[in-house]
C-alpha cells in the first residue's frame, strides 16, 4: 500500500552513514541526467547488478524525481540534493532503497495527473514513480523547500554491508 508520510518519526530506520550517497546537482536537465547516471554507478558500487530490474527501476525513479526538481523546483542559482540510503530489513527479506530529492520550491508540491494527455509530453513522471516504488511522498524542508522521496525494494537477498537490520 502506498502512502504519503510527512512525519519523519514514521520513516524507516536508516542505514549507517557509510551506506548513504549525497550529492548536489545543478537544477538543469544536465544535472538531472548526471544524477541518474551517478545513482546507477553508486548502486553498482553497492553490489547491485547492472541491467537488473531493481537497478533499472531505481535509475528511472531517480531520473524522474531529479527531472521534476530541475523543472518544477528550479530557482536560479540553487541546486537540488539527491540522497540515496540503504535500509536493512530482517534476514530473509530484501532491503529498501530510499531515494530523496530536495529542492528549494516548497510551495510547488508534486501532484500526479490522473489521466495524462495522450499528446502531451508531461504528466507521466509521478505515475511512473508510483508504479515502481513501494511508497512515495513529500516532506517539508524548512525554511522554504521540500523533499520528494520514494522507497523501492532492493534486490532479493541483497546483504547490505555494515548495515544492521532494524530491531523489534
mmCIF file of C-alpha atoms in Angstrom:
data_model
loop_
_atom_site.group_PDB
_atom_site.id
_atom_site.type_symbol
_atom_site.label_atom_id
_atom_site.label_comp_id
_atom_site.label_asym_id
_atom_site.label_seq_id
_atom_site.Cartn_x
_atom_site.Cartn_y
_atom_site.Cartn_z
ATOM 1 C CA UNK A 1 0.000 0.000 0.000
ATOM 2 C CA UNK A 2 1.363 3.389 -0.977
ATOM 3 C CA UNK A 3 1.017 6.373 1.275
ATOM 4 C CA UNK A 4 2.496 9.727 1.981
ATOM 5 C CA UNK A 5 4.369 10.213 5.231
ATOM 6 C CA UNK A 6 5.057 13.721 6.461
ATOM 7 C CA UNK A 7 6.176 12.866 9.990
ATOM 8 C CA UNK A 8 9.874 11.897 9.943
ATOM 9 C CA UNK A 9 9.430 9.716 13.062
ATOM 10 C CA UNK A 10 7.497 7.213 10.910
ATOM 11 C CA UNK A 11 10.277 6.829 8.346
ATOM 12 C CA UNK A 12 12.138 3.510 8.273
ATOM 13 C CA UNK A 13 15.371 3.244 10.235
ATOM 14 C CA UNK A 14 18.245 4.373 8.080
ATOM 15 C CA UNK A 15 21.421 2.561 7.272
ATOM 16 C CA UNK A 16 24.764 3.677 8.630
ATOM 17 C CA UNK A 17 26.200 6.828 7.073
ATOM 18 C CA UNK A 18 28.703 4.700 5.117
ATOM 19 C CA UNK A 19 25.697 3.459 3.111
ATOM 20 C CA UNK A 20 24.404 6.938 2.262
ATOM 21 C CA UNK A 21 25.021 8.727 -1.028
ATOM 22 C CA UNK A 22 24.530 12.506 -1.025
ATOM 23 C CA UNK A 23 25.293 14.811 -3.920
ATOM 24 C CA UNK A 24 24.167 18.258 -5.055
ATOM 25 C CA UNK A 25 23.394 18.855 -8.726
ATOM 26 C CA UNK A 26 22.578 21.936 -10.761
ATOM 27 C CA UNK A 27 18.850 22.387 -11.332
ATOM 28 C CA UNK A 28 19.163 21.757 -15.057
ATOM 29 C CA UNK A 29 18.419 18.910 -17.464
ATOM 30 C CA UNK A 30 22.125 18.140 -17.448
ATOM 31 C CA UNK A 31 22.117 17.971 -13.632
ATOM 32 C CA UNK A 32 19.128 15.597 -13.681
ATOM 33 C CA UNK A 33 20.858 13.340 -16.211
ATOM 34 C CA UNK A 34 24.064 13.331 -14.164
ATOM 35 C CA UNK A 35 22.081 12.456 -11.016
ATOM 36 C CA UNK A 36 20.573 9.429 -12.772
ATOM 37 C CA UNK A 37 23.956 8.270 -14.093
ATOM 38 C CA UNK A 38 25.752 8.686 -10.751
ATOM 39 C CA UNK A 39 22.908 6.944 -8.906
ATOM 40 C CA UNK A 40 23.308 3.897 -11.172
ATOM 41 C CA UNK A 41 27.078 3.983 -10.652
ATOM 42 C CA UNK A 42 26.656 4.158 -6.853
ATOM 43 C CA UNK A 43 24.158 1.287 -6.779
ATOM 44 C CA UNK A 44 26.583 -0.808 -8.830
ATOM 45 C CA UNK A 45 29.332 0.056 -6.332
ATOM 46 C CA UNK A 46 26.970 -1.152 -3.567
ATOM 47 C CA UNK A 47 26.728 -4.515 -5.341
ATOM 48 C CA UNK A 48 23.556 -4.164 -7.394
ATOM 49 C CA UNK A 49 23.788 -5.949 -10.770
ATOM 50 C CA UNK A 50 23.907 -3.762 -13.874
ATOM 51 C CA UNK A 51 20.866 -4.392 -16.034
ATOM 52 C CA UNK A 52 18.880 -5.836 -13.132
ATOM 53 C CA UNK A 53 15.225 -4.913 -12.737
ATOM 54 C CA UNK A 54 15.895 -3.325 -9.320
ATOM 55 C CA UNK A 55 18.708 -1.104 -10.608
ATOM 56 C CA UNK A 56 16.742 -0.021 -13.663
ATOM 57 C CA UNK A 57 13.704 0.853 -11.519
ATOM 58 C CA UNK A 58 15.891 2.894 -9.152
ATOM 59 C CA UNK A 59 17.527 4.654 -12.084
ATOM 60 C CA UNK A 60 14.125 5.576 -13.542
ATOM 61 C CA UNK A 61 12.829 6.883 -10.205
ATOM 62 C CA UNK A 62 15.959 8.988 -9.634
ATOM 63 C CA UNK A 63 15.675 10.317 -13.181
ATOM 64 C CA UNK A 64 12.025 11.305 -12.752
ATOM 65 C CA UNK A 65 12.468 12.941 -9.329
ATOM 66 C CA UNK A 66 15.607 14.769 -10.480
ATOM 67 C CA UNK A 67 13.886 15.968 -13.680
ATOM 68 C CA UNK A 68 10.955 17.244 -11.595
ATOM 69 C CA UNK A 69 13.352 19.092 -9.262
ATOM 70 C CA UNK A 70 15.106 20.684 -12.243
ATOM 71 C CA UNK A 71 11.842 21.561 -13.996
ATOM 72 C CA UNK A 72 9.403 22.451 -11.215
ATOM 73 C CA UNK A 73 11.696 23.087 -8.235
ATOM 74 C CA UNK A 74 14.208 25.279 -10.031
ATOM 75 C CA UNK A 75 15.323 28.605 -8.572
ATOM 76 C CA UNK A 76 18.163 30.448 -10.318
ATOM 77 C CA UNK A 77 21.469 29.750 -8.607
ATOM 78 C CA UNK A 78 20.068 26.955 -6.403
ATOM 79 C CA UNK A 79 20.845 23.242 -6.699
ATOM 80 C CA UNK A 80 18.873 20.129 -5.826
ATOM 81 C CA UNK A 81 20.140 17.432 -3.474
ATOM 82 C CA UNK A 82 19.964 13.704 -4.205
ATOM 83 C CA UNK A 83 20.256 11.307 -1.254
ATOM 84 C CA UNK A 84 20.107 7.532 -1.503
ATOM 85 C CA UNK A 85 20.026 5.401 1.634
ATOM 86 C CA UNK A 86 20.053 1.642 2.011
ATOM 87 C CA UNK A 87 17.749 0.462 4.776
ATOM 88 C CA UNK A 88 18.316 -3.060 6.066
ATOM 89 C CA UNK A 89 15.400 -5.411 6.685
ATOM 90 C CA UNK A 90 15.179 -8.523 8.841
ATOM 91 C CA UNK A 91 17.004 -11.552 7.483
ATOM 92 C CA UNK A 92 15.325 -13.247 4.558
ATOM 93 C CA UNK A 93 13.787 -10.054 3.121
ATOM 94 C CA UNK A 94 15.301 -7.671 0.632
ATOM 95 C CA UNK A 95 16.350 -4.279 1.934
ATOM 96 C CA UNK A 96 14.894 -0.957 0.907
ATOM 97 C CA UNK A 97 16.442 1.817 -1.137
ATOM 98 C CA UNK A 98 15.198 5.244 -0.062
ATOM 99 C CA UNK A 99 15.659 7.949 -2.683
ATOM 100 C CA UNK A 100 15.222 11.599 -1.697
ATOM 101 C CA UNK A 101 15.418 14.640 -3.952
ATOM 102 C CA UNK A 102 15.288 18.019 -2.199
ATOM 103 C CA UNK A 103 14.728 21.347 -3.910
ATOM 104 C CA UNK A 104 14.034 24.945 -2.877
ATOM 105 C CA UNK A 105 10.420 25.297 -4.046
ATOM 106 C CA UNK A 106 8.362 24.196 -1.056
ATOM 107 C CA UNK A 107 5.241 25.896 -2.412
ATOM 108 C CA UNK A 108 5.249 23.715 -5.559
ATOM 109 C CA UNK A 109 4.124 20.307 -4.335
ATOM 110 C CA UNK A 110 4.036 17.377 -6.755
ATOM 111 C CA UNK A 111 0.623 16.145 -7.810
ATOM 112 C CA UNK A 112 0.218 13.152 -10.102
ATOM 113 C CA UNK A 113 -2.056 13.687 -13.072
ATOM 114 C CA UNK A 114 -4.979 11.236 -13.072
ATOM 115 C CA UNK A 115 -5.025 10.882 -16.863
ATOM 116 C CA UNK A 116 -2.100 12.438 -18.730
ATOM 117 C CA UNK A 117 -2.867 13.720 -22.203
ATOM 118 C CA UNK A 118 -2.010 11.229 -24.934
ATOM 119 C CA UNK A 119 -0.491 14.105 -26.916
ATOM 120 C CA UNK A 120 1.296 15.816 -24.018
ATOM 121 C CA UNK A 121 4.936 15.317 -23.153
ATOM 122 C CA UNK A 122 4.461 15.806 -19.413
ATOM 123 C CA UNK A 123 2.400 14.329 -16.597
ATOM 124 C CA UNK A 124 3.650 10.754 -16.557
ATOM 125 C CA UNK A 125 6.649 11.017 -14.232
ATOM 126 C CA UNK A 126 4.882 10.636 -10.882
ATOM 127 C CA UNK A 127 2.668 7.881 -12.304
ATOM 128 C CA UNK A 128 5.862 6.019 -13.163
ATOM 129 C CA UNK A 129 7.309 6.664 -9.689
ATOM 130 C CA UNK A 130 4.073 5.451 -8.106
ATOM 131 C CA UNK A 131 4.111 2.272 -10.207
ATOM 132 C CA UNK A 132 7.743 1.416 -9.407
ATOM 133 C CA UNK A 133 8.015 2.484 -5.756
ATOM 134 C CA UNK A 134 6.511 0.740 -2.754
ATOM 135 C CA UNK A 135 5.707 4.229 -1.449
ATOM 136 C CA UNK A 136 6.484 7.873 -2.100
ATOM 137 C CA UNK A 137 5.657 11.224 -0.601
ATOM 138 C CA UNK A 138 6.747 14.748 0.230
ATOM 139 C CA UNK A 139 8.196 16.230 3.403
ATOM 140 C CA UNK A 140 8.749 19.934 4.090
ATOM 141 C CA UNK A 141 12.343 21.137 4.085
ATOM 142 C CA UNK A 142 12.435 24.360 6.092
ATOM 143 C CA UNK A 143 12.743 27.216 5.563
ATOM 144 C CA UNK A 144 11.279 27.061 2.051
ATOM 145 C CA UNK A 145 11.994 23.756 0.365
ATOM 146 C CA UNK A 146 10.632 20.247 0.064
ATOM 147 C CA UNK A 147 11.965 16.716 -0.221
ATOM 148 C CA UNK A 148 10.251 14.252 -2.522
ATOM 149 C CA UNK A 149 11.089 10.676 -1.554
ATOM 150 C CA UNK A 150 10.425 7.188 -2.848
ATOM 151 C CA UNK A 151 11.207 3.757 -1.443
ATOM 152 C CA UNK A 152 11.978 0.754 -3.617
ATOM 153 C CA UNK A 153 12.689 -2.841 -2.666
ATOM 154 C CA UNK A 154 16.300 -3.839 -3.125
ATOM 155 C CA UNK A 155 17.489 -6.941 -4.947
ATOM 156 C CA UNK A 156 16.274 -10.170 -3.324
ATOM 157 C CA UNK A 157 18.746 -11.498 -0.778
ATOM 158 C CA UNK A 158 20.937 -8.402 -1.051
ATOM 159 C CA UNK A 159 23.124 -8.173 2.049
ATOM 160 C CA UNK A 160 23.960 -4.567 2.821
ATOM 161 C CA UNK A 161 27.499 -4.287 4.028
ATOM 162 C CA UNK A 162 27.827 -2.855 7.512
ATOM 163 C CA UNK A 163 24.113 -2.276 7.904
ATOM 164 C CA UNK A 164 22.337 -3.796 10.871
ATOM 165 C CA UNK A 165 18.663 -4.766 10.464
ATOM 166 C CA UNK A 166 16.164 -2.750 12.487
ATOM 167 C CA UNK A 167 15.336 -4.036 15.962
ATOM 168 C CA UNK A 168 11.855 -5.007 17.026
#
